[in-house]
Coordinates of C-alpha atoms in Angstrom, one line a residue:
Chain A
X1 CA 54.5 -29.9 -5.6
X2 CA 53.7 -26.6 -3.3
X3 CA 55.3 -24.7 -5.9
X4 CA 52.6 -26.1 -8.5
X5 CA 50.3 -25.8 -6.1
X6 CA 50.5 -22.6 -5.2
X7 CA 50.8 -21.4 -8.6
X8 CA 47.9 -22.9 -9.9
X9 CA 46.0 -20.8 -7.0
X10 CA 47.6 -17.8 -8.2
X11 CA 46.3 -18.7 -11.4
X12 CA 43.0 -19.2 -10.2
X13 CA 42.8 -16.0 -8.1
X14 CA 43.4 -14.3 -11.3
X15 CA 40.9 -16.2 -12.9
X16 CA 38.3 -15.4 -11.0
X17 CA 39.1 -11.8 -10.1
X18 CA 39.0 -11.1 -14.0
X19 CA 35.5 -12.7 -13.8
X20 CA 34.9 -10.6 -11.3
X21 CA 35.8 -7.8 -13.4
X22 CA 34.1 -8.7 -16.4
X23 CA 30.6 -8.9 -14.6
X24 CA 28.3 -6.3 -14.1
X25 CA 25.0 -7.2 -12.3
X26 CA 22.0 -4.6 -12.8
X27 CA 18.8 -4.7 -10.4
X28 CA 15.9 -4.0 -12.5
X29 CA 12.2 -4.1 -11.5
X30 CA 10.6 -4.8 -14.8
X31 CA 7.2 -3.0 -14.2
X32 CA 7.8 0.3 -16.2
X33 CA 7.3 0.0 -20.2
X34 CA 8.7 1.0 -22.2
X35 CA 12.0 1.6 -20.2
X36 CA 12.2 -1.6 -18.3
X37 CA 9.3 -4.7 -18.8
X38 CA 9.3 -8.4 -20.1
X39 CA 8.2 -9.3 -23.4
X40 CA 5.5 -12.3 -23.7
X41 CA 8.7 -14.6 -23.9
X42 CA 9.7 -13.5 -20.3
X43 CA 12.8 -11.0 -21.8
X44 CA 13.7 -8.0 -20.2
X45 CA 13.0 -5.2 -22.4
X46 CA 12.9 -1.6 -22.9
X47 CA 15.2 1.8 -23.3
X48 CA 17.2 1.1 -19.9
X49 CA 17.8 -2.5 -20.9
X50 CA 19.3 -1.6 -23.9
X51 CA 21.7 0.9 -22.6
X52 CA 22.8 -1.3 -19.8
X53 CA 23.4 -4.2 -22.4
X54 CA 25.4 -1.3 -24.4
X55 CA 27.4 0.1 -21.6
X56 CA 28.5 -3.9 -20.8
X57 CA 29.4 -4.3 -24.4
X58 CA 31.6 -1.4 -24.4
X59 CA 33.3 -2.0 -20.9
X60 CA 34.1 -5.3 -22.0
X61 CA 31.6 -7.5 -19.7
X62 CA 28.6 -9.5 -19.4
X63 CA 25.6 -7.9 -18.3
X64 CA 23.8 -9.8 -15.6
X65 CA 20.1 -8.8 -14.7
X66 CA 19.2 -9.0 -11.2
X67 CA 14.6 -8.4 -10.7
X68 CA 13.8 -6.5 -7.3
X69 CA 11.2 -4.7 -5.9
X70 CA 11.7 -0.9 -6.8
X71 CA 11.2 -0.4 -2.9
X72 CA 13.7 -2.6 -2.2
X73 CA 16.3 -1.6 -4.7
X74 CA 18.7 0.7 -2.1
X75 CA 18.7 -2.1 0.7
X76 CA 19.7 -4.6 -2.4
X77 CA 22.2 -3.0 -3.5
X78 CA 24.2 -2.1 -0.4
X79 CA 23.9 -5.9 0.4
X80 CA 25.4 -6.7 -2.9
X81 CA 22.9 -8.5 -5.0
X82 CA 24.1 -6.8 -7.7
X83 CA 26.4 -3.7 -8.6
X84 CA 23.9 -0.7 -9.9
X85 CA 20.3 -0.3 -10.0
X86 CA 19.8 0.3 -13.6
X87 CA 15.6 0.6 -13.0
X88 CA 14.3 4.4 -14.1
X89 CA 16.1 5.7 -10.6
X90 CA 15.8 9.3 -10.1
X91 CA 18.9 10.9 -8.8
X92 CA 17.3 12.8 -6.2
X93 CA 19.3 14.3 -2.6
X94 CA 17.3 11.7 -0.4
X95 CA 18.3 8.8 -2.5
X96 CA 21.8 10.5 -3.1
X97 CA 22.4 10.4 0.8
X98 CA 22.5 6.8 0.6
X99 CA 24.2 6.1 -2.7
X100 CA 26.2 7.4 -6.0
X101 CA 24.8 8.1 -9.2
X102 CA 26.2 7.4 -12.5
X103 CA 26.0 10.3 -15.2
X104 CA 22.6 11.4 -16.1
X105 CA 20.7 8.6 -18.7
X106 CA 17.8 10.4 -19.3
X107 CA 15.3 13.0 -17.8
X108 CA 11.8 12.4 -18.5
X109 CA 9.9 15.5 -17.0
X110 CA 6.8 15.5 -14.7
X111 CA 3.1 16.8 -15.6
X112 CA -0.3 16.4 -14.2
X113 CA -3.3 15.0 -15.6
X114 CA -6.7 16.1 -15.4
X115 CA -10.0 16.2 -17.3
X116 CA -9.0 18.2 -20.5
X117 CA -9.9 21.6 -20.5
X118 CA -10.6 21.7 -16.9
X119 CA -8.7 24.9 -16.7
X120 CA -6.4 23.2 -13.7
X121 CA -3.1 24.6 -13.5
X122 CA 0.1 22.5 -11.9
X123 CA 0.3 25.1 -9.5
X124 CA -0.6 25.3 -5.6
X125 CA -3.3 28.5 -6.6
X126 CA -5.1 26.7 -8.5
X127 CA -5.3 23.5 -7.1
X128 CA -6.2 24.9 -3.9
X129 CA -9.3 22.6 -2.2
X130 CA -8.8 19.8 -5.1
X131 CA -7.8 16.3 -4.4
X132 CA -5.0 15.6 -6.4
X133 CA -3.5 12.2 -6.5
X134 CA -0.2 10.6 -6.2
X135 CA 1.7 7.5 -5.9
X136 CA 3.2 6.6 -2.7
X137 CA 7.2 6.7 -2.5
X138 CA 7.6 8.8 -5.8
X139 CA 9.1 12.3 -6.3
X140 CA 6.0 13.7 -7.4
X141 CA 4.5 12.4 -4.0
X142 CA 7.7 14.2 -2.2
X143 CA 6.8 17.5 -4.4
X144 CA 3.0 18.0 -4.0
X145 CA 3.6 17.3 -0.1
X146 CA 6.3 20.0 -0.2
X147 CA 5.2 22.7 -2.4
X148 CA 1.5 22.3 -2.6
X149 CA 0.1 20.6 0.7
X150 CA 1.0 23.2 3.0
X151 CA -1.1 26.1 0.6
X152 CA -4.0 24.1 1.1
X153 CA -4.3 21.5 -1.8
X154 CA -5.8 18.0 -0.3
X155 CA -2.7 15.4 -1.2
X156 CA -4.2 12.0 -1.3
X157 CA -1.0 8.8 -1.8
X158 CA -2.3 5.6 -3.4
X159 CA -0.6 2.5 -3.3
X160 CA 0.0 2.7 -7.1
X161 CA -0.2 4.5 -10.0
X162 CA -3.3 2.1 -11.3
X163 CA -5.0 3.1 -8.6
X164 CA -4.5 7.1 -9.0
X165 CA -5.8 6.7 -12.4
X166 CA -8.8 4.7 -11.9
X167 CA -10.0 7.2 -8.8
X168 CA -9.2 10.0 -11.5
X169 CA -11.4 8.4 -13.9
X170 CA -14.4 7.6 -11.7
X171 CA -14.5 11.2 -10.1
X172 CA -12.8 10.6 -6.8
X173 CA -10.1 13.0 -7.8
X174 CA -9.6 16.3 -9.3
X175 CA -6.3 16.0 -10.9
X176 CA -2.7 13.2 -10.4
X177 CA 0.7 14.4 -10.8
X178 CA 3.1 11.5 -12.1
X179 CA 5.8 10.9 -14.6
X180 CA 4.9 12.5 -17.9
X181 CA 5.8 9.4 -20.3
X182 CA 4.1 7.0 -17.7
X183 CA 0.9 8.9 -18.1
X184 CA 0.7 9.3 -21.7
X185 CA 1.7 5.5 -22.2
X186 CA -0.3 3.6 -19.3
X187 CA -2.8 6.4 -19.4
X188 CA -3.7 8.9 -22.1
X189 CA -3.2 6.6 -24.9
X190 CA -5.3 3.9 -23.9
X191 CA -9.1 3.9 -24.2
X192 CA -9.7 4.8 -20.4
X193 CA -7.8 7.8 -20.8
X194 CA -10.4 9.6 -22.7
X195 CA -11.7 12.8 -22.4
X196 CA -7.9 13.5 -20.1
X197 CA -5.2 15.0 -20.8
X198 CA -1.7 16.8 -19.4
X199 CA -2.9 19.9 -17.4
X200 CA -0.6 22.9 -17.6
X201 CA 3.5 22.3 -18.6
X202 CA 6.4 20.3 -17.0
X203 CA 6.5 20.8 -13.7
X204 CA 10.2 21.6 -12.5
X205 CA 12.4 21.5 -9.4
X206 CA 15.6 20.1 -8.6
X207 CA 15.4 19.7 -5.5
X208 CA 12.5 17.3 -5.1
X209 CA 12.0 15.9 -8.4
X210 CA 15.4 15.1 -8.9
X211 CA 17.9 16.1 -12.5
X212 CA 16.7 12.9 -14.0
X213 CA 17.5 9.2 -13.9
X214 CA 20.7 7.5 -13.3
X215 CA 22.6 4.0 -12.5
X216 CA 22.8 3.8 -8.9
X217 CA 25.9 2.9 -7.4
X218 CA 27.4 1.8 -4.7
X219 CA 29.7 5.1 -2.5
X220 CA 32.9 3.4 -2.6
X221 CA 32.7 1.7 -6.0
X222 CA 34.2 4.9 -7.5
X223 CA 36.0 2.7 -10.6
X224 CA 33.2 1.6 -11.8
X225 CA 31.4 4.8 -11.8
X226 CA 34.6 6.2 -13.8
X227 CA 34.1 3.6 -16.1
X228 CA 30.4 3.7 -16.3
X229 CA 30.5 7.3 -16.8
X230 CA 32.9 7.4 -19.9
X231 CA 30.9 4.6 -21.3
X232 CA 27.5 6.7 -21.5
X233 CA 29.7 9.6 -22.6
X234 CA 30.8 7.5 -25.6
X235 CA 26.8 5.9 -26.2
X236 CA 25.6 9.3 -26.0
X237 CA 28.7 11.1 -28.5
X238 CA 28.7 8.4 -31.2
X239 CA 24.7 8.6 -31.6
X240 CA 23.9 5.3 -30.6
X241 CA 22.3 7.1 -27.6
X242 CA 19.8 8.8 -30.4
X243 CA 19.4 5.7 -31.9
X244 CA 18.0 3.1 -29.1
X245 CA 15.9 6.4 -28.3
X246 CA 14.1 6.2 -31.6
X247 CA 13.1 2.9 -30.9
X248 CA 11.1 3.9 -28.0
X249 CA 10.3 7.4 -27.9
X250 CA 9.0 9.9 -30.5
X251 CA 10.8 13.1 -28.3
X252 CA 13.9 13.8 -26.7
X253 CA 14.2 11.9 -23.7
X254 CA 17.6 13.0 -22.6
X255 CA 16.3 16.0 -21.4
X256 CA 17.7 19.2 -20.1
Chain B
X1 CA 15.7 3.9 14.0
X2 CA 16.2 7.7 15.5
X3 CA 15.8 8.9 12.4
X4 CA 12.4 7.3 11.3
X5 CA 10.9 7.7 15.2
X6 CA 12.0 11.8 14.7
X7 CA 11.0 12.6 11.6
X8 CA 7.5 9.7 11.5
X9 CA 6.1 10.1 15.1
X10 CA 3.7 12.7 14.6
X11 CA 2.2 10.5 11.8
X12 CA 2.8 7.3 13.5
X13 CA 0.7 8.3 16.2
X14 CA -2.1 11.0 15.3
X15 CA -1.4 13.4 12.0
X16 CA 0.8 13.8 9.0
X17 CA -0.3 17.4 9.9
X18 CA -2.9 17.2 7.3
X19 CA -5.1 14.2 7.7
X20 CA -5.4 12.6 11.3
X21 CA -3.2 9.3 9.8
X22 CA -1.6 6.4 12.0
X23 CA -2.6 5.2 15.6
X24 CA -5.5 7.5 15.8
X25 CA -6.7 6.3 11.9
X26 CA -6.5 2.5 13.1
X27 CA -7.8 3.0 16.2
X28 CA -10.8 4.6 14.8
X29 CA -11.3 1.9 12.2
X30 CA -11.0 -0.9 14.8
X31 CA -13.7 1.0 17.1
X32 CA -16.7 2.0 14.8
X33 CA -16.4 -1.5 13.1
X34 CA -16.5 -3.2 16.2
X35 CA -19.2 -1.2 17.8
X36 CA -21.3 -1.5 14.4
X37 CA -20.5 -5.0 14.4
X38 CA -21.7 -5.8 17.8
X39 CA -24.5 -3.8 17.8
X40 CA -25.8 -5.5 14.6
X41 CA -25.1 -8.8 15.3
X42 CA -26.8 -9.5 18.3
X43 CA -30.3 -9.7 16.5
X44 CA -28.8 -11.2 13.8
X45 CA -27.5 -13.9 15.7
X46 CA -31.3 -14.8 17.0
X47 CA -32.6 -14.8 13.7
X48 CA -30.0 -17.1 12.2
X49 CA -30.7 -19.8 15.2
X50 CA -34.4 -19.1 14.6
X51 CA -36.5 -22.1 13.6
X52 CA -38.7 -19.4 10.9
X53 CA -36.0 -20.1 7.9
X54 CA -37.4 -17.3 6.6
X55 CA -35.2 -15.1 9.6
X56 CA -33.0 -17.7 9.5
X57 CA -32.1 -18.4 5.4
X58 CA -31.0 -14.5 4.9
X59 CA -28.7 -14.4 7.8
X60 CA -27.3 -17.8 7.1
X61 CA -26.7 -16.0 3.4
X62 CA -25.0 -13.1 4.3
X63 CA -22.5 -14.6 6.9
X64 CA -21.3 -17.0 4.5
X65 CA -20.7 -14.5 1.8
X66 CA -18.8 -12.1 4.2
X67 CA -17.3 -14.9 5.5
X68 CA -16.7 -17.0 2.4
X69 CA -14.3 -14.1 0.8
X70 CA -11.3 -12.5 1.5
X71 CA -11.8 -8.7 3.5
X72 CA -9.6 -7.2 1.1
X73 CA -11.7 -8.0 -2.3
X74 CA -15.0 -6.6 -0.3
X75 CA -13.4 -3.6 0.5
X76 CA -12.1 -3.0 -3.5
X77 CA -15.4 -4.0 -4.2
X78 CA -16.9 -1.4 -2.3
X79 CA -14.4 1.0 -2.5
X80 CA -13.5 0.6 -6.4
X81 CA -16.5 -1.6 -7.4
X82 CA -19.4 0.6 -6.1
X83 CA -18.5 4.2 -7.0
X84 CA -17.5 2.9 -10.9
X85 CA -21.4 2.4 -11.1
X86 CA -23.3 4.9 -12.6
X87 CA -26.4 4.6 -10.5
X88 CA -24.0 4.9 -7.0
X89 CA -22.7 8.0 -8.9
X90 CA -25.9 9.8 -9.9
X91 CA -27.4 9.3 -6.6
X92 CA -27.2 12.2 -4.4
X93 CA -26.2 10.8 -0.9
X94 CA -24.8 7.2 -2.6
X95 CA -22.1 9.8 -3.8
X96 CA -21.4 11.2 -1.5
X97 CA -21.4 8.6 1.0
X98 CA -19.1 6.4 -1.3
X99 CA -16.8 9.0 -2.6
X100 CA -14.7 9.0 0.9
X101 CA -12.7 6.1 0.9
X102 CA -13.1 6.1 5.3
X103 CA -16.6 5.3 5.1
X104 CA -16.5 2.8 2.5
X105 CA -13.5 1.1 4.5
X106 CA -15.5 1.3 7.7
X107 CA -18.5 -0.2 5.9
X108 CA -16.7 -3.8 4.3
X109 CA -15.1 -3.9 7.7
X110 CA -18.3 -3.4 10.2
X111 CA -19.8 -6.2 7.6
X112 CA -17.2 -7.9 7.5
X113 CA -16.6 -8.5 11.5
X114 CA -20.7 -8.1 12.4
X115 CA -20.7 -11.9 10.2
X116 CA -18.0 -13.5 12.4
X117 CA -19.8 -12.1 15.7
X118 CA -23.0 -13.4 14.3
X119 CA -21.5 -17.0 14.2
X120 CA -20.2 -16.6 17.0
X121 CA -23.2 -15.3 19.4
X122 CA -24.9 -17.5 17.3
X123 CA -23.1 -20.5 17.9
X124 CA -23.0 -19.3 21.8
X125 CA -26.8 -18.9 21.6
X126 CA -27.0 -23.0 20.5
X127 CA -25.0 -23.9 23.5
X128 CA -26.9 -22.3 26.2
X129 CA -27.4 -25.4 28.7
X130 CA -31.0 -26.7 28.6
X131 CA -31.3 -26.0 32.2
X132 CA -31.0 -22.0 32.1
X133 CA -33.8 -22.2 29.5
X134 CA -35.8 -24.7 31.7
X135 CA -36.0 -22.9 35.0
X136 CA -37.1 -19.5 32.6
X137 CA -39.6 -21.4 31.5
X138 CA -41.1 -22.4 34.9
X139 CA -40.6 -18.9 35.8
X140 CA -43.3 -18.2 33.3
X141 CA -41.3 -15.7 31.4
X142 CA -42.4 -14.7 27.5
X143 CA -40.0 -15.7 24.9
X144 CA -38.5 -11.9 24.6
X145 CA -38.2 -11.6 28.3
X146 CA -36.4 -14.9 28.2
X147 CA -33.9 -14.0 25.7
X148 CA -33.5 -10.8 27.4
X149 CA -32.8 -11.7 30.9
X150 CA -31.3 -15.3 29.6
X151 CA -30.3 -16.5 26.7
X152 CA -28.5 -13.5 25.4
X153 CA -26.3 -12.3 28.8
X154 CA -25.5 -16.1 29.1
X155 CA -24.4 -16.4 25.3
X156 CA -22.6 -13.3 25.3
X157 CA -20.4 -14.3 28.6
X158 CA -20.1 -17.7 27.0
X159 CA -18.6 -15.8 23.5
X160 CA -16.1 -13.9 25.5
X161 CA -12.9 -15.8 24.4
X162 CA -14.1 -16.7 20.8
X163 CA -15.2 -12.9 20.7
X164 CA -11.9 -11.3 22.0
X165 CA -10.2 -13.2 18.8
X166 CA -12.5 -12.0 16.5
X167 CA -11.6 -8.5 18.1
X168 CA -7.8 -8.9 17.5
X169 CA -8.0 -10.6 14.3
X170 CA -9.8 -7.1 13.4
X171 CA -7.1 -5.2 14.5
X172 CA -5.0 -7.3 12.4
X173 CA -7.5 -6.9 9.2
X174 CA -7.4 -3.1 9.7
X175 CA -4.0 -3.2 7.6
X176 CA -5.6 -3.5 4.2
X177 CA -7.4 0.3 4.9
X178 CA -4.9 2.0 2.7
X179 CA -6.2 -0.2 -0.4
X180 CA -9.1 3.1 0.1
X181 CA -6.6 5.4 1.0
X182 CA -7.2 5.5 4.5
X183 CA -3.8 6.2 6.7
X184 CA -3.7 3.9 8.7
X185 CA -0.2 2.8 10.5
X186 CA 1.1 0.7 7.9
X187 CA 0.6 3.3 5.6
X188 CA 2.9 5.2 7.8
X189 CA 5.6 2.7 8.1
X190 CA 5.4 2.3 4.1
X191 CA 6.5 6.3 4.3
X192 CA 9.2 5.8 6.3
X193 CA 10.2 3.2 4.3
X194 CA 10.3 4.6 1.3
X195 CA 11.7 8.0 2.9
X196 CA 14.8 6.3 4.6
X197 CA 15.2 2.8 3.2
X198 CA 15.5 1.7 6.6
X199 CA 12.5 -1.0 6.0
X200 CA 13.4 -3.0 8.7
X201 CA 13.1 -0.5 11.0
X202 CA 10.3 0.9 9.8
X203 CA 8.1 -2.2 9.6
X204 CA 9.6 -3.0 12.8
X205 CA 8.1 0.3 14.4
X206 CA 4.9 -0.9 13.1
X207 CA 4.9 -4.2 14.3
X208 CA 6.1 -3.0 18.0
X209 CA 2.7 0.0 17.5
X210 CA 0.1 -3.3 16.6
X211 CA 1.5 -5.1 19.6
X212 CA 1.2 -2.5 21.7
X213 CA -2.7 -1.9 20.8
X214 CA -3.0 -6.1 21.3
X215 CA -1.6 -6.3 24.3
X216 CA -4.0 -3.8 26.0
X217 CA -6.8 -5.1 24.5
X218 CA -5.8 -9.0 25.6
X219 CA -5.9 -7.1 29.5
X220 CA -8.8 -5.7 28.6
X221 CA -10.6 -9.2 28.1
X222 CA -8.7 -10.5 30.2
X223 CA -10.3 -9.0 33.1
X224 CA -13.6 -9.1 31.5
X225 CA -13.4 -12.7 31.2
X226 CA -12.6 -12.9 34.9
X227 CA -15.4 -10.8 36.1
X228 CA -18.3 -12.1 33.5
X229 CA -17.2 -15.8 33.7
X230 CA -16.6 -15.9 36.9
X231 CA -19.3 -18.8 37.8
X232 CA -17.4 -21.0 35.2
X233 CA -14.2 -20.6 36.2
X234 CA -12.2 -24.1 38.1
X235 CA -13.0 -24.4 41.5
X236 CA -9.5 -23.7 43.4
X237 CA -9.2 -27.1 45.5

């Protein structure tokens, strides 16, 4: 009877460590079309959604989505609510401090947005005296408190991005730095957006803005960034990577 | 918690060394709307116990709109709401007055606290005891001169406790200021938060900052109560 007994545990322990095994939990704050929102039905949809449920199909396991607050997502994940944050992350030193990144998804670039043709350059010279707004928490608030609040330009953070764009649109502010694919598609594109557009080019640095977005991972779960890793490797080498792109974007958003 | 009080106490307390942001910011708010608010509502609350409903009808009005819906919806509508109207826009000082986010922030919240205080002097005003106004009365005294030397410093002693809330529930109010971008010290703690993922801490800094400013501002009443209401405190024995 013990013998049964304790076999069936074994049994069970293997059980449900190969469950274990053949979970992987995403947090996702679905806020941020068109990489991560809900359709009308109340699915998660969008570019990061489909690579996570691609990565899970090739490492053999179900894909479980987890919804946090963006804000939250570090904290979460450390507490194990779920095993990466798969949510538009940008792999930046601060963040990286805290937790690992998978290999690079994609890198969509940062730009500012101001009245078209207003001659405004993405640069602390020419911005000088102008209000330019940001988003609190972001790396583009991080970058214009780095690079161009100290020459003078008058940094103003908003509780979000709606917010930037409405001041920009009523005349509060001169220009907004933010994500370049979040202001052509909650922005530019739509009828409020006229009579805007991108102010200068991509505005680059590693330091503050980060070498793109990533899975975020827990420090010591270094097997499941192994596996993670070759499995984007493989997505991006086959051209399935170029494929779910399509869907969503009419550029390269890999990046350099 | 080191880490947040190191790198955040400059902006917790005065400056993000651009903007005066934190302490200073809510301090600031607190004072002006308070100061505006009292100032303003001591007429007001005469006219809304007036028997004239024609003083009475439009204060009666305004404290139950200001008082009838949430601070936070009159301060996007005046911070939002006003300057997306053309005619706020195209008027010179409209413009500019409502194009900084501070002074349309103090504005909702010097409304929004001067229609509390109005109820409650008001309602202070109602209870004055019979007898005060009586003996004014025999004095001879005009009606000004008897809400001047009467009425009003009785009312306002009477308020005291009611008023003190009001005072600290403003404090508490003051958190929505960053809705107008206004720094004040939860704005702060969000920064912190976001810059270290340490929320409870940060939050927690906060929290320990607002109790801080209420617990000075309880001693404060607290020995205004004692001194003004002296003559209705318990006898001892």
């Amino acid at each position: 009877m013990k013998k049964t007994i304790a076999a069936l545990s074994v049994v069970m322990l293997a059980a449900s460590l190969s469950v274990s095994a053949k979970e992987i939990r995403f947090g996702v704050d679905a806020s941020y079309a068109p990489f991560e929102s809900k359709a009308t039905s109340g699915e998660l949809v969008g570019f990061d959604i489909d690579l996570g449920n691609e990565i899970c199909k090739r490492l053999h396991a179900d894909c479980k989505w987890v919804e946090n607050d963006f804000d939250g997502m570090i904290p979460a994940l450390k507490a194990k609510k779920f095993d990466g944050i798969l949510s538009s992350m940008s792999m930046t030193e601060q963040r990286m401090k805290e937790i690992s990144f998978s290999s690079k998804l994609f890198n969509t670039p940062t730009r500012m947005v101001a009245k078209a043709h207003s001659g405004l350059l993405p640069t602390a010279a020419s911005l000088k005296g102008k209000r330019v707004g940001v988003e609190q928490g972001t790396i583009q608030e991080t970058y214009a408190k780095t690079y161009w609040a100290p020459k003078g330009v008058d940094i103003v953070p908003y509780k979000d991005q709606n917010q930037v764009q409405a001041d920009l649109v009523a005349g509060r502010l001169d220009a907004t730095l933010q994500d370049a694919v979040e202001a052509s598609e909650g922005f530019l594109k739509k009828p409020e957006g006229k009579g805007f557009d991108f102010a200068g080019k991509n505005v680059v640095d590693k330091k503050t803005l980060g070498e793109g977005a990533g899975i975020g991972l827990r420090k010591e779960d270094v097997a499941l960034k192994a596996d993670i890793d070759k499995a984007i490797a493989s997505i991006i080498k086959d051209g399935t990577y170029k494929k779910l792109e399509k869907k969503y974007f009419d550029f390269d958003v890999y990046g350099k | 918690m080191s880490d947040i009080i190191q790198q955040f106490w400059r902006a917790f307390l005065w400056s993000d060394g651009y903007h005066f942001s934190g302490v200073a910011i809510t301090l600031w708010l607190l004072a002006i709307s308070i100061a505006f608010g009292f100032v303003v509502s001591i007429p007001l609350s005469v006219a809304r116990v007036s028997k004239n409903k024609l003083l009475a009808w439009p204060v009666w009005l305004y404290t139950y709109v200001f008082r009838g819906t949430p601070l936070y919806v009159q301060l996007l509508l005046f911070y939002t709401g006003m300057y997306s109207l053309d005619v706020v826009r195209n008027h010179e000082m409209l413009n500019v007055f409502f194009r900084d986010g501070m002074n349309c922030t103090l504005l909702s919240f010097g409304l929004n606290t001067c229609a509390y205080t109005t109820e409650i002097f008001a309602g202070a005003i109602k209870a004055t005891p019979y007898g005060e106004i009586e003996a004014a009365r025999a004095y001879g005294m005009s009606r000004f001169t008897l809400y001047r030397r009467v009425i009003i410093p009785s009312a306002l002693r009477r308020a005291l406790p009611a008023y003190s809330n009001e005072v600290i529930l403003m404090l508490h109010a003051t958190t929505v200021a960053f809705t107008a971008t206004v720094p004040d010290i939860l704005k702060v703690a969000r920064d912190a938060n976001s810059a270290t993922y340490d929320s409870f801490d940060a939050f927690g800094l906060a929290a320990l900052l607002y109790l801080c400013i209420t617990f000075v501002l309880v001693a404060l009443f607290r020995r205004a109560e004692r001194k003004l209401l002296a003559h209705l405190r318990p006898m001892n024995g």
